């Protein structure tokens, strides 16, 4: 990562539930990482995470308020990159998200990702909504570890990855 | 020579080219988001039916100018590959990627894993 940012940094957005905002936010995040000359792979990992986590948060938000926070923490010559979303949702939607996240906790998420892809195709819903494709992408394609916390009806999801200046994997 | 359906939905564009009698090239560009998911699925399934009808041996999907696909649009690809898996003797798929794009490579790997042994999917780039 470039030395233009040499100390912990973050930005945070509060987003009213509006699906058309997801792509502009993703582009903003990509532009941010390009500006600090982050490796392309890191930029793409964070891009996937921002899009899919924010899209889910907006889709299942119960009260019109969704928060997104992207943080960078230097760790030696590496960076710890964190994407966090927080929103309130119905008990049923929180339980479903947690169930998917638990399935994705294995060290090798690809077998579960293939299972989730097959489940998504079997759904009548054209979007595959609720199948967990978005969360599975963050974990399996982005290679990010995902933690979560439920407080009442509020769900916080935190995806993070430690990247090096040569991140290409 | 252009052939078959054309996709124009939101920021996503797609065309079908027929460089040879038994080849198809599906070129996609722009951004595939939730708004485009159904149009993309229909585009792929229309192209599939046309390719099967004409006995195509290979369908190349060109992502070189594709900025991003979300998971809903990825599901359109899963639906398409599922059709290929259930069509005996179906054509092979070739995914042409932007070599610099990490997300394209990872999504392509996921599609190959989904296709398993029942769909022939090669990746360039």
XYZ file of C-alpha atoms in Angstrom:
294
model
C 0.000 0.000 0.000
C 1.191 3.492 -0.713
C 2.866 5.558 1.993
C 0.395 8.369 1.339
C -1.586 6.996 4.283
C 0.682 5.870 7.096
C -1.654 5.864 10.063
C -5.080 4.381 10.790
C -7.731 5.826 8.522
C -11.396 5.302 7.891
C -14.469 6.745 6.317
C -18.080 6.140 7.262
C -21.361 6.687 5.498
C -24.948 6.607 6.640
C -27.139 5.493 3.769
C -30.882 5.775 3.520
C -32.272 2.576 1.991
C -31.934 3.232 -1.699
C -30.624 0.488 -3.984
C -29.388 2.965 -6.623
C -26.870 4.296 -4.072
C -24.967 1.019 -3.859
C -23.084 1.339 -7.126
C -21.995 4.974 -6.505
C -20.726 3.957 -3.057
C -18.793 1.042 -4.576
C -17.251 3.364 -7.147
C -16.317 5.843 -4.432
C -14.565 3.087 -2.478
C -12.709 1.909 -5.588
C -11.648 5.461 -6.308
C -10.440 5.868 -2.734
C -8.248 2.778 -2.994
C -6.963 3.861 -6.389
C -6.089 7.255 -4.929
C -3.947 5.730 -2.203
C -2.521 3.349 -4.814
C -3.769 0.238 -3.111
C -3.133 -3.018 -4.977
C -5.795 -3.885 -7.536
C -6.636 -7.128 -5.743
C -7.236 -5.303 -2.464
C -9.369 -2.752 -4.264
C -11.482 -5.509 -5.787
C -11.854 -7.396 -2.496
C -13.114 -4.261 -0.775
C -15.294 -3.409 -3.754
C -17.049 -6.780 -3.548
C -17.462 -6.438 0.213
C -18.810 -2.887 0.077
C -21.284 -3.710 -2.661
C -22.615 -6.966 -1.300
C -22.724 -6.005 2.385
C -24.333 -2.645 1.690
C -26.797 -4.180 -0.767
C -27.853 -6.711 1.855
C -28.042 -4.098 4.592
C -30.282 -1.874 2.472
C -32.436 -4.775 1.264
C -33.157 -6.098 4.756
C -33.051 -2.832 6.680
C -36.070 -2.490 8.960
C -35.987 1.216 9.801
C -34.466 3.158 6.928
C -30.962 3.554 8.319
C -27.831 1.703 7.219
C -24.251 2.448 8.226
C -21.103 1.577 6.310
C -17.581 2.005 7.608
C -14.353 1.212 5.764
C -11.169 1.227 7.834
C -7.458 0.865 7.171
C -5.022 -0.120 9.911
C -1.273 -0.398 9.263
C 0.256 -3.657 10.478
C 3.963 -3.518 9.739
C 4.217 -3.161 5.977
C 0.713 -4.659 5.571
C -2.715 -3.201 6.043
C -5.734 -4.565 7.839
C -8.739 -3.504 5.782
C -12.165 -3.670 7.398
C -15.593 -3.183 5.871
C -18.416 -2.968 8.366
C -22.141 -2.567 7.916
C -24.749 -2.133 10.607
C -28.524 -2.154 10.272
C -31.675 -3.202 12.046
C -33.635 -6.075 10.534
C -36.478 -8.420 11.341
C -35.771 -11.310 13.679
C -36.259 -13.714 10.790
C -33.797 -11.916 8.510
C -31.181 -11.615 11.260
C -31.484 -15.334 12.007
C -31.151 -16.199 8.328
C -28.055 -14.026 7.906
C -26.419 -15.546 10.986
C -27.172 -19.043 9.719
C -25.426 -18.272 6.422
C -22.476 -16.620 8.160
C -22.015 -19.668 10.388
C -21.868 -21.905 7.306
C -19.201 -19.664 5.798
C -16.933 -19.831 8.843
C -14.890 -22.794 7.591
C -11.270 -22.151 6.682
C -12.057 -23.197 3.099
C -15.318 -21.474 2.169
C -15.389 -22.638 -1.468
C -17.335 -25.909 -0.913
C -20.018 -23.995 0.993
C -20.025 -21.323 -1.695
C -20.731 -23.964 -4.351
C -23.555 -25.331 -2.166
C -25.013 -21.838 -1.771
C -24.792 -21.237 -5.529
C -26.749 -24.449 -6.143
C -29.351 -23.445 -3.558
C -29.689 -20.008 -5.148
C -30.418 -21.489 -8.562
C -33.130 -23.648 -7.030
C -34.976 -20.642 -5.698
C -37.937 -19.229 -7.572
C -36.949 -15.682 -6.735
C -35.055 -14.313 -9.722
C -32.597 -12.516 -7.456
C -31.734 -15.510 -5.319
C -32.399 -13.132 -2.437
C -31.862 -14.750 0.911
C -29.685 -17.525 -0.446
C -26.552 -15.828 0.837
C -24.789 -15.400 -2.506
C -23.604 -11.915 -1.582
C -22.160 -12.954 1.780
C -20.584 -16.018 0.187
C -18.893 -13.850 -2.431
C -17.342 -11.643 0.238
C -15.978 -14.695 2.044
C -15.007 -16.942 -0.880
C -14.211 -14.527 -3.710
C -12.937 -11.665 -1.589
C -11.053 -13.986 0.748
C -12.206 -11.872 3.683
C -12.904 -13.170 7.160
C -16.346 -12.270 8.402
C -17.394 -11.617 11.985
C -20.813 -10.576 13.153
C -22.601 -9.325 16.220
C -26.298 -9.258 16.982
C -27.628 -6.786 19.504
C -31.387 -6.950 19.763
C -32.572 -6.554 16.198
C -29.356 -4.867 15.067
C -26.913 -6.834 12.936
C -23.316 -5.744 12.515
C -21.224 -7.556 9.919
C -17.488 -6.972 9.726
C -15.418 -8.294 6.824
C -11.672 -7.912 7.073
C -8.530 -8.912 5.275
C -4.855 -8.319 5.882
C -3.212 -7.310 2.637
C 0.332 -6.713 1.568
C 1.583 -4.218 -1.034
C 1.893 -7.181 -3.405
C -1.652 -8.478 -2.870
C -2.497 -10.486 -5.978
C -4.098 -13.683 -4.664
C -21.454 -10.365 -37.992
C -23.799 -9.553 -35.137
C -26.526 -11.991 -34.275
C -29.256 -12.575 -31.754
C -30.287 -10.633 -28.698
C -28.849 -7.348 -27.561
C -28.758 -6.383 -23.919
C -29.291 -2.837 -22.691
C -30.399 -2.580 -19.088
C -29.303 0.087 -16.642
C -25.531 0.420 -17.041
C -25.138 -3.060 -18.507
C -24.703 -3.688 -22.226
C -24.363 -6.923 -24.148
C -24.084 -8.077 -27.730
C -23.860 -11.429 -29.478
C -21.356 -11.941 -32.279
C -21.008 -14.959 -34.551
C -17.363 -15.059 -35.686
C -17.829 -18.508 -37.199
C -20.780 -20.763 -38.032
C -20.559 -22.652 -34.754
C -19.134 -19.996 -32.463
C -20.714 -17.272 -30.416
C -19.150 -14.366 -28.546
C -21.260 -12.695 -25.874
C -19.653 -9.356 -25.045
C -20.675 -7.591 -21.864
C -19.731 -4.122 -20.705
C -20.590 -1.736 -17.897
C -22.087 -2.639 -14.530
C -24.483 -5.475 -13.795
C -26.484 -4.636 -10.699
C -29.874 -5.587 -9.301
C -31.668 -3.509 -11.911
C -30.176 -5.616 -14.715
C -30.486 -9.120 -13.297
C -33.589 -10.234 -15.178
C -32.486 -8.715 -18.477
C -29.102 -10.423 -18.174
C -30.716 -13.769 -17.388
C -33.016 -13.449 -20.403
C -30.091 -12.391 -22.605
C -28.051 -15.433 -21.599
C -30.939 -17.873 -21.943
C -31.906 -16.478 -25.361
C -28.307 -16.821 -26.496
C -28.235 -20.358 -25.083
C -31.324 -21.433 -27.008
C -29.947 -19.916 -30.191
C -26.550 -21.598 -29.724
C -28.125 -25.002 -29.065
C -30.435 -24.635 -32.042
C -27.502 -23.816 -34.333
C -25.236 -26.541 -32.949
C -22.627 -24.131 -31.564
C -19.458 -25.769 -30.302
C -18.227 -22.906 -28.188
C -19.674 -19.799 -26.584
C -17.149 -17.208 -25.468
C -18.232 -14.703 -22.835
C -16.152 -11.552 -23.013
C -15.827 -9.653 -19.729
C -12.949 -7.419 -20.863
C -15.066 -4.265 -20.627
C -17.155 -5.376 -17.682
C -16.690 -3.133 -14.650
C -18.624 -5.147 -12.074
C -21.276 -7.823 -11.596
C -23.223 -8.113 -8.378
C -24.439 -11.375 -6.886
C -27.885 -11.067 -8.492
C -26.265 -10.884 -11.925
C -23.907 -13.691 -10.984
C -27.039 -15.707 -10.327
C -28.077 -15.115 -13.953
C -24.828 -16.827 -14.968
C -25.578 -19.701 -12.591
C -29.003 -20.142 -14.189
C -27.381 -20.188 -17.629
C -24.706 -22.708 -16.596
C -27.415 -24.836 -15.024
C -29.133 -24.956 -18.423
C -25.855 -26.024 -20.022
C -25.423 -28.756 -17.419
C -28.849 -30.155 -18.206
C -28.357 -30.068 -21.998
C -26.556 -33.229 -23.188
C -23.693 -32.553 -25.584
C -23.913 -28.833 -25.020
C -21.308 -26.364 -26.225
C -18.174 -25.431 -24.267
C -17.919 -22.071 -22.512
C -14.884 -19.820 -22.595
C -14.687 -16.851 -20.224
C -12.438 -14.061 -21.514
C -11.304 -11.915 -18.593
C -9.475 -8.670 -17.978
C -6.127 -10.033 -16.716
C -5.827 -7.127 -14.263
C -9.190 -7.776 -12.629
C -9.104 -9.733 -9.393
C -12.880 -9.940 -9.015
C -13.335 -11.311 -12.531
C -10.820 -14.059 -11.881
C -12.444 -14.999 -8.588
C -15.991 -14.943 -9.988
C -14.867 -17.026 -12.957
C -13.334 -19.578 -10.593
C -16.636 -19.735 -8.742
C -18.540 -20.345 -11.988
C -16.105 -23.115 -12.941
C -16.643 -24.706 -9.526
C -20.388 -24.439 -9.932
C -20.279 -25.992 -13.401
C -18.383 -28.994 -12.065
C -17.824 -31.902 -14.433
C -21.131 -31.349 -16.212
C -20.179 -28.098 -17.916
C -16.988 -27.375 -19.835
C -15.820 -23.920 -18.777
C -12.375 -22.580 -19.661
C -10.934 -19.263 -18.524
C -8.678 -16.922 -20.526
C -6.991 -14.006 -18.844
